[in-house]
mmCIF file of C-alpha atoms in Angstrom:
data_model
loop_
_atom_site.group_PDB
_atom_site.id
_atom_site.type_symbol
_atom_site.label_atom_id
_atom_site.label_comp_id
_atom_site.label_asym_id
_atom_site.label_seq_id
_atom_site.Cartn_x
_atom_site.Cartn_y
_atom_site.Cartn_z
ATOM 1 C CA ARG A 17 2.733 -67.673 8.915
ATOM 2 C CA ASN A 18 2.725 -69.488 5.615
ATOM 3 C CA PRO A 19 2.306 -66.937 2.766
ATOM 4 C CA ALA A 20 1.245 -69.745 0.412
ATOM 5 C CA HIS A 21 -1.606 -70.829 2.655
ATOM 6 C CA GLY A 22 -4.844 -70.789 0.690
ATOM 7 C CA VAL A 23 -3.151 -70.459 -2.713
ATOM 8 C CA ARG A 24 -4.570 -72.937 -5.158
ATOM 9 C CA ALA A 25 -2.411 -74.592 -7.748
ATOM 10 C CA PRO A 26 -3.511 -74.158 -11.359
ATOM 11 C CA ARG A 27 -5.536 -76.957 -12.851
ATOM 12 C CA ILE A 28 -3.632 -79.319 -15.064
ATOM 13 C CA PRO A 29 -5.417 -79.585 -18.406
ATOM 14 C CA HIS A 30 -6.667 -83.092 -19.199
ATOM 15 C CA SER A 31 -5.671 -84.175 -22.671
ATOM 16 C CA LEU A 32 -8.273 -86.089 -24.618
ATOM 17 C CA PRO A 33 -7.579 -89.766 -25.251
ATOM 18 C CA LYS A 34 -6.360 -90.537 -28.743
ATOM 19 C CA ALA A 35 -8.953 -92.595 -30.617
ATOM 20 C CA LEU A 36 -8.800 -93.942 -34.139
ATOM 21 C CA SER A 37 -11.467 -93.023 -36.630
ATOM 22 C CA VAL A 38 -13.823 -95.802 -37.680
ATOM 23 C CA ASP A 39 -12.053 -96.052 -41.044
ATOM 24 C CA GLN A 40 -8.647 -96.262 -39.374
ATOM 25 C CA ALA A 41 -9.823 -98.999 -36.996
ATOM 26 C CA GLN A 42 -11.269 -100.950 -39.936
ATOM 27 C CA ALA A 43 -8.046 -100.577 -41.952
ATOM 28 C CA LEU A 44 -6.000 -101.823 -38.988
ATOM 29 C CA LEU A 45 -8.129 -104.859 -38.177
ATOM 30 C CA ASP A 46 -8.799 -105.759 -41.812
ATOM 31 C CA ARG A 47 -5.024 -105.668 -42.446
ATOM 32 C CA SER A 48 -5.577 -103.243 -45.305
ATOM 33 C CA GLN A 49 -3.530 -104.228 -48.396
ATOM 34 C CA LEU A 50 -1.842 -107.061 -46.467
ATOM 35 C CA PRO A 51 -2.363 -110.801 -46.953
ATOM 36 C CA PRO A 52 -4.633 -112.590 -44.441
ATOM 37 C CA ALA A 53 -3.137 -113.631 -41.106
ATOM 38 C CA GLU A 54 -1.840 -117.190 -41.551
ATOM 39 C CA THR A 55 1.110 -117.841 -39.224
ATOM 40 C CA PRO A 56 0.462 -118.648 -35.548
ATOM 41 C CA VAL A 57 1.952 -115.286 -34.477
ATOM 42 C CA GLU A 58 -0.204 -113.389 -36.981
ATOM 43 C CA ARG A 59 -3.321 -115.268 -35.852
ATOM 44 C CA ARG A 60 -2.482 -114.513 -32.233
ATOM 45 C CA ASP A 61 -1.955 -110.841 -33.013
ATOM 46 C CA MET A 62 -5.261 -110.477 -34.828
ATOM 47 C CA ALA A 63 -7.139 -112.219 -32.006
ATOM 48 C CA MET A 64 -5.516 -109.862 -29.467
ATOM 49 C CA PHE A 65 -6.304 -106.710 -31.415
ATOM 50 C CA GLU A 66 -9.865 -107.749 -32.250
ATOM 51 C CA ILE A 67 -10.569 -108.509 -28.580
ATOM 52 C CA LEU A 68 -9.032 -105.201 -27.451
ATOM 53 C CA TYR A 69 -11.304 -103.289 -29.820
ATOM 54 C CA SER A 70 -14.387 -105.491 -29.492
ATOM 55 C CA GLY A 71 -14.372 -105.590 -25.686
ATOM 56 C CA GLY A 72 -12.704 -102.280 -24.815
ATOM 57 C CA LEU A 73 -10.173 -104.070 -22.620
ATOM 58 C CA ARG A 74 -7.178 -102.557 -20.889
ATOM 59 C CA LEU A 75 -3.815 -104.045 -21.854
ATOM 60 C CA SER A 76 -3.410 -105.649 -18.422
ATOM 61 C CA GLU A 77 -6.876 -107.215 -18.761
ATOM 62 C CA LEU A 78 -5.994 -108.680 -22.149
ATOM 63 C CA ILE A 79 -2.734 -110.148 -20.829
ATOM 64 C CA GLY A 80 -4.580 -111.707 -17.885
ATOM 65 C CA LEU A 81 -7.123 -113.630 -19.973
ATOM 66 C CA ASP A 82 -7.091 -117.431 -19.805
ATOM 67 C CA TRP A 83 -8.435 -119.561 -22.644
ATOM 68 C CA GLN A 84 -10.830 -121.232 -20.199
ATOM 69 C CA PRO A 85 -11.478 -121.052 -16.427
ATOM 70 C CA VAL A 86 -8.787 -123.009 -14.577
ATOM 71 C CA ARG A 87 -8.594 -123.961 -10.909
ATOM 72 C CA ALA A 88 -5.450 -125.975 -10.200
ATOM 73 C CA PRO A 89 -2.696 -126.005 -7.549
ATOM 74 C CA GLY A 90 -0.405 -123.979 -9.800
ATOM 75 C CA HIS A 91 -2.947 -121.522 -11.191
ATOM 76 C CA VAL A 92 -6.418 -120.092 -10.509
ATOM 77 C CA SER A 93 -8.112 -118.068 -13.260
ATOM 78 C CA HIS A 94 -9.390 -114.561 -12.613
ATOM 79 C CA SER A 95 -10.267 -113.665 -16.224
ATOM 80 C CA TRP A 96 -11.177 -115.958 -19.079
ATOM 81 C CA ILE A 97 -12.904 -116.345 -22.419
ATOM 82 C CA LEU A 98 -16.342 -117.937 -22.865
ATOM 83 C CA ALA A 99 -16.066 -118.527 -26.596
ATOM 84 C CA GLY A 100 -19.336 -120.462 -26.813
ATOM 85 C CA GLU A 101 -21.254 -117.572 -25.254
ATOM 86 C CA GLY A 102 -19.312 -114.900 -27.139
ATOM 87 C CA GLU A 103 -18.177 -113.248 -23.904
ATOM 88 C CA ALA A 104 -15.160 -112.574 -21.746
ATOM 89 C CA VAL A 105 -15.111 -112.551 -17.952
ATOM 90 C CA VAL A 106 -12.670 -109.807 -16.986
ATOM 91 C CA ARG A 107 -11.228 -108.767 -13.645
ATOM 92 C CA GLY A 108 -10.435 -105.064 -13.868
ATOM 93 C CA LYS A 109 -9.175 -102.340 -11.565
ATOM 94 C CA GLY A 110 -9.997 -102.756 -7.897
ATOM 95 C CA GLY A 111 -10.590 -106.462 -8.370
ATOM 96 C CA LYS A 112 -14.005 -105.833 -9.920
ATOM 97 C CA THR A 113 -15.220 -108.440 -12.384
ATOM 98 C CA ARG A 114 -17.365 -107.647 -15.400
ATOM 99 C CA ILE A 115 -18.605 -109.524 -18.456
ATOM 100 C CA VAL A 116 -17.985 -107.999 -21.871
ATOM 101 C CA PRO A 117 -19.471 -109.200 -25.163
ATOM 102 C CA LEU A 118 -17.208 -110.113 -28.061
ATOM 103 C CA GLY A 119 -18.249 -109.354 -31.624
ATOM 104 C CA ARG A 120 -18.384 -111.743 -34.575
ATOM 105 C CA GLN A 121 -15.038 -110.641 -36.004
ATOM 106 C CA ALA A 122 -13.343 -111.051 -32.624
ATOM 107 C CA LEU A 123 -14.747 -114.553 -32.199
ATOM 108 C CA THR A 124 -13.653 -115.532 -35.714
ATOM 109 C CA ALA A 125 -10.109 -114.343 -34.994
ATOM 110 C CA LEU A 126 -10.188 -116.028 -31.581
ATOM 111 C CA HIS A 127 -11.153 -119.430 -33.027
ATOM 112 C CA ALA A 128 -8.432 -119.121 -35.677
ATOM 113 C CA TRP A 129 -5.889 -118.518 -32.919
ATOM 114 C CA LEU A 130 -7.132 -121.318 -30.670
ATOM 115 C CA GLU A 131 -6.607 -123.776 -33.528
ATOM 116 C CA VAL A 132 -2.854 -123.157 -33.356
ATOM 117 C CA ARG A 133 -2.363 -121.954 -29.770
ATOM 118 C CA ASP A 134 -1.146 -125.262 -28.311
ATOM 119 C CA GLY A 135 1.627 -125.368 -30.893
ATOM 120 C CA MET A 136 3.287 -122.396 -29.160
ATOM 121 C CA LEU A 137 3.547 -124.192 -25.818
ATOM 122 C CA THR A 138 6.960 -125.636 -24.943
ATOM 123 C CA PRO A 139 8.205 -128.134 -22.343
ATOM 124 C CA LYS A 140 9.248 -125.117 -20.253
ATOM 125 C CA SER A 141 5.729 -123.603 -20.242
ATOM 126 C CA ASP A 142 4.516 -123.345 -16.642
ATOM 127 C CA GLU A 143 0.965 -123.730 -15.322
ATOM 128 C CA ASP A 144 0.255 -120.043 -15.817
ATOM 129 C CA ALA A 145 1.321 -120.265 -19.464
ATOM 130 C CA ARG A 146 -0.742 -123.378 -20.128
ATOM 131 C CA ALA A 147 -3.815 -121.512 -18.902
ATOM 132 C CA ALA A 148 -3.000 -118.246 -20.704
ATOM 133 C CA LEU A 149 -5.024 -117.288 -23.747
ATOM 134 C CA PHE A 150 -2.144 -115.486 -25.465
ATOM 135 C CA LEU A 151 1.396 -116.837 -25.558
ATOM 136 C CA GLY A 152 4.743 -115.388 -26.510
ATOM 137 C CA GLU A 153 7.183 -117.168 -28.771
ATOM 138 C CA ARG A 154 8.960 -118.687 -25.744
ATOM 139 C CA GLY A 155 5.805 -120.456 -24.655
ATOM 140 C CA GLN A 156 4.986 -118.208 -21.678
ATOM 141 C CA ARG A 157 2.119 -115.782 -21.125
ATOM 142 C CA ILE A 158 2.642 -112.889 -23.527
ATOM 143 C CA SER A 159 4.189 -109.702 -22.127
ATOM 144 C CA PRO A 160 2.633 -106.236 -22.420
ATOM 145 C CA ARG A 161 5.643 -104.943 -24.349
ATOM 146 C CA VAL A 162 5.221 -107.563 -27.061
ATOM 147 C CA VAL A 163 1.572 -106.547 -27.537
ATOM 148 C CA GLN A 164 2.573 -102.895 -27.831
ATOM 149 C CA LEU A 165 5.322 -103.576 -30.368
ATOM 150 C CA ARG A 166 3.227 -105.918 -32.504
ATOM 151 C CA LEU A 167 0.323 -103.454 -32.647
ATOM 152 C CA GLN A 168 2.544 -100.552 -33.616
ATOM 153 C CA ALA A 169 4.257 -102.676 -36.281
ATOM 154 C CA LEU A 170 0.897 -103.596 -37.813
ATOM 155 C CA ALA A 171 -0.239 -99.962 -37.766
ATOM 156 C CA GLN A 172 2.888 -98.991 -39.688
ATOM 157 C CA ARG A 173 2.432 -101.817 -42.198
ATOM 158 C CA VAL A 174 -1.136 -100.779 -43.031
ATOM 159 C CA GLY A 175 -0.036 -97.155 -43.358
ATOM 160 C CA LEU A 176 -1.764 -95.465 -40.433
ATOM 161 C CA PRO A 177 -0.223 -91.999 -39.981
ATOM 162 C CA LEU A 178 -0.183 -92.094 -36.170
ATOM 163 C CA HIS A 179 1.210 -93.988 -33.211
ATOM 164 C CA VAL A 180 -1.207 -96.747 -32.192
ATOM 165 C CA HIS A 181 -0.956 -98.355 -28.770
ATOM 166 C CA PRO A 182 -3.298 -100.866 -27.075
ATOM 167 C CA HIS A 183 -5.145 -98.150 -25.144
ATOM 168 C CA SER A 184 -5.921 -96.479 -28.485
ATOM 169 C CA LEU A 185 -8.221 -99.408 -29.247
ATOM 170 C CA ARG A 186 -9.950 -99.047 -25.862
ATOM 171 C CA HIS A 187 -10.480 -95.339 -26.536
ATOM 172 C CA SER A 188 -11.740 -96.131 -30.035
ATOM 173 C CA PHE A 189 -14.168 -98.721 -28.650
ATOM 174 C CA ALA A 190 -15.691 -96.158 -26.278
ATOM 175 C CA SER A 191 -15.771 -93.315 -28.790
ATOM 176 C CA HIS A 192 -17.341 -95.369 -31.575
ATOM 177 C CA LEU A 193 -19.991 -96.845 -29.261
ATOM 178 C CA LEU A 194 -20.993 -93.389 -28.055
ATOM 179 C CA GLN A 195 -21.173 -92.084 -31.616
ATOM 180 C CA SER A 196 -23.591 -94.889 -32.502
ATOM 181 C CA ALA A 197 -25.565 -95.657 -29.346
ATOM 182 C CA GLN A 198 -25.298 -92.470 -27.219
ATOM 183 C CA ASP A 199 -25.628 -94.637 -24.071
ATOM 184 C CA LEU A 200 -23.090 -93.378 -21.542
ATOM 185 C CA ARG A 201 -24.146 -95.775 -18.785
ATOM 186 C CA ALA A 202 -23.715 -98.810 -21.029
ATOM 187 C CA VAL A 203 -20.244 -97.665 -22.071
ATOM 188 C CA GLN A 204 -19.364 -97.105 -18.401
ATOM 189 C CA GLU A 205 -20.315 -100.694 -17.576
ATOM 190 C CA LEU A 206 -18.431 -102.137 -20.543
ATOM 191 C CA LEU A 207 -15.280 -100.163 -19.741
ATOM 192 C CA GLY A 208 -15.434 -101.066 -16.046
ATOM 193 C CA HIS A 209 -15.315 -97.460 -14.823
ATOM 194 C CA ALA A 210 -16.280 -97.040 -11.183
ATOM 195 C CA ASN A 211 -17.295 -93.399 -11.728
ATOM 196 C CA ILE A 212 -19.257 -92.163 -14.718
ATOM 197 C CA SER A 213 -17.228 -88.929 -14.722
ATOM 198 C CA THR A 214 -14.324 -91.003 -16.055
ATOM 199 C CA THR A 215 -16.474 -92.155 -18.942
ATOM 200 C CA GLN A 216 -17.751 -88.659 -19.690
ATOM 201 C CA ILE A 217 -14.439 -87.655 -21.246
ATOM 202 C CA TYR A 218 -15.506 -89.684 -24.287
ATOM 203 C CA THR A 219 -18.497 -87.404 -24.771
ATOM 204 C CA ARG A 220 -15.977 -84.671 -25.572
ATOM 205 C CA LEU A 221 -14.515 -86.898 -28.277
ATOM 206 C CA ASP A 222 -18.013 -87.463 -29.597
ATOM 207 C CA PHE A 223 -18.631 -83.694 -29.643
ATOM 208 C CA GLN A 224 -15.398 -83.195 -31.584
ATOM 209 C CA HIS A 225 -16.689 -85.699 -34.145
ATOM 210 C CA LEU A 226 -19.983 -83.822 -34.421
ATOM 211 C CA ALA A 227 -18.206 -80.477 -34.663
ATOM 212 C CA ALA A 228 -15.982 -81.750 -37.463
ATOM 213 C CA SER A 229 -19.042 -83.006 -39.340
ATOM 214 C CA TYR A 230 -20.710 -79.614 -38.796
ATOM 215 C CA ASP A 231 -17.694 -77.763 -40.181
ATOM 216 C CA GLN A 232 -17.706 -79.933 -43.285
ATOM 217 C CA ALA A 233 -21.437 -79.939 -43.923
ATOM 218 C CA HIS A 234 -22.872 -76.578 -42.863
ATOM 219 C CA PRO A 235 -22.662 -73.955 -45.625
ATOM 220 C CA ARG A 236 -22.011 -71.139 -43.155
ATOM 221 C CA ALA A 237 -19.857 -72.971 -40.644
ATOM 222 C CA LYS A 238 -16.696 -71.184 -41.736
ATOM 223 C CA ARG A 239 -16.167 -67.734 -43.155
ATOM 224 C CA LYS A 240 -14.485 -67.357 -46.500
ATOM 225 C CA THR A 241 -11.307 -65.356 -46.363
ATOM 226 C CA GLU A 242 -11.152 -62.340 -48.640
ATOM 227 C CA ASN A 243 -7.997 -61.212 -50.375
#
């Protein structure tokens, strides 16, 4: 007889995703106190970060974007940008495809990058690289690690007091949309969540935002300590 039969394991607490505040996201993407992005690498970086935040993409979805739909013997596109329509066609988890809108700032950064993108191709660039939207300095499709390092470096340069990774921008996208629109179903569709319970975790972030505002604004939210 198993003495542990019927014993339930304790629930593992789910930590809330780390989202930037609106001001922190603006400081990051506006390159606060830094000169405008001019070099090809800087233009690429700003296009990547704007698209991550504007579309709520996962890092793998960003890496997989092509600059246009391609169907050739060496490469077939699964995700791509529709710059003229201001949209991205994205294949997410489970092979599900969704269309996400891209904001004005993201499109501006994207066009600035596309002007110089071909200059980062090399004779060794393969068919996958020639289709890729974002390229590394060796002329191949950019790697996830490069995106992570470049984002963290920018966060440090603009003085953000926290570790920023690509998923932080996805969390910030969801949190800021819910704060403004309060439309959980729309956020679910944009994030590509199969189950709305996955999206509901962002309502807890939204409640934290409301609670913080309450604590600051309500005259009797906190008791005064007496000596």
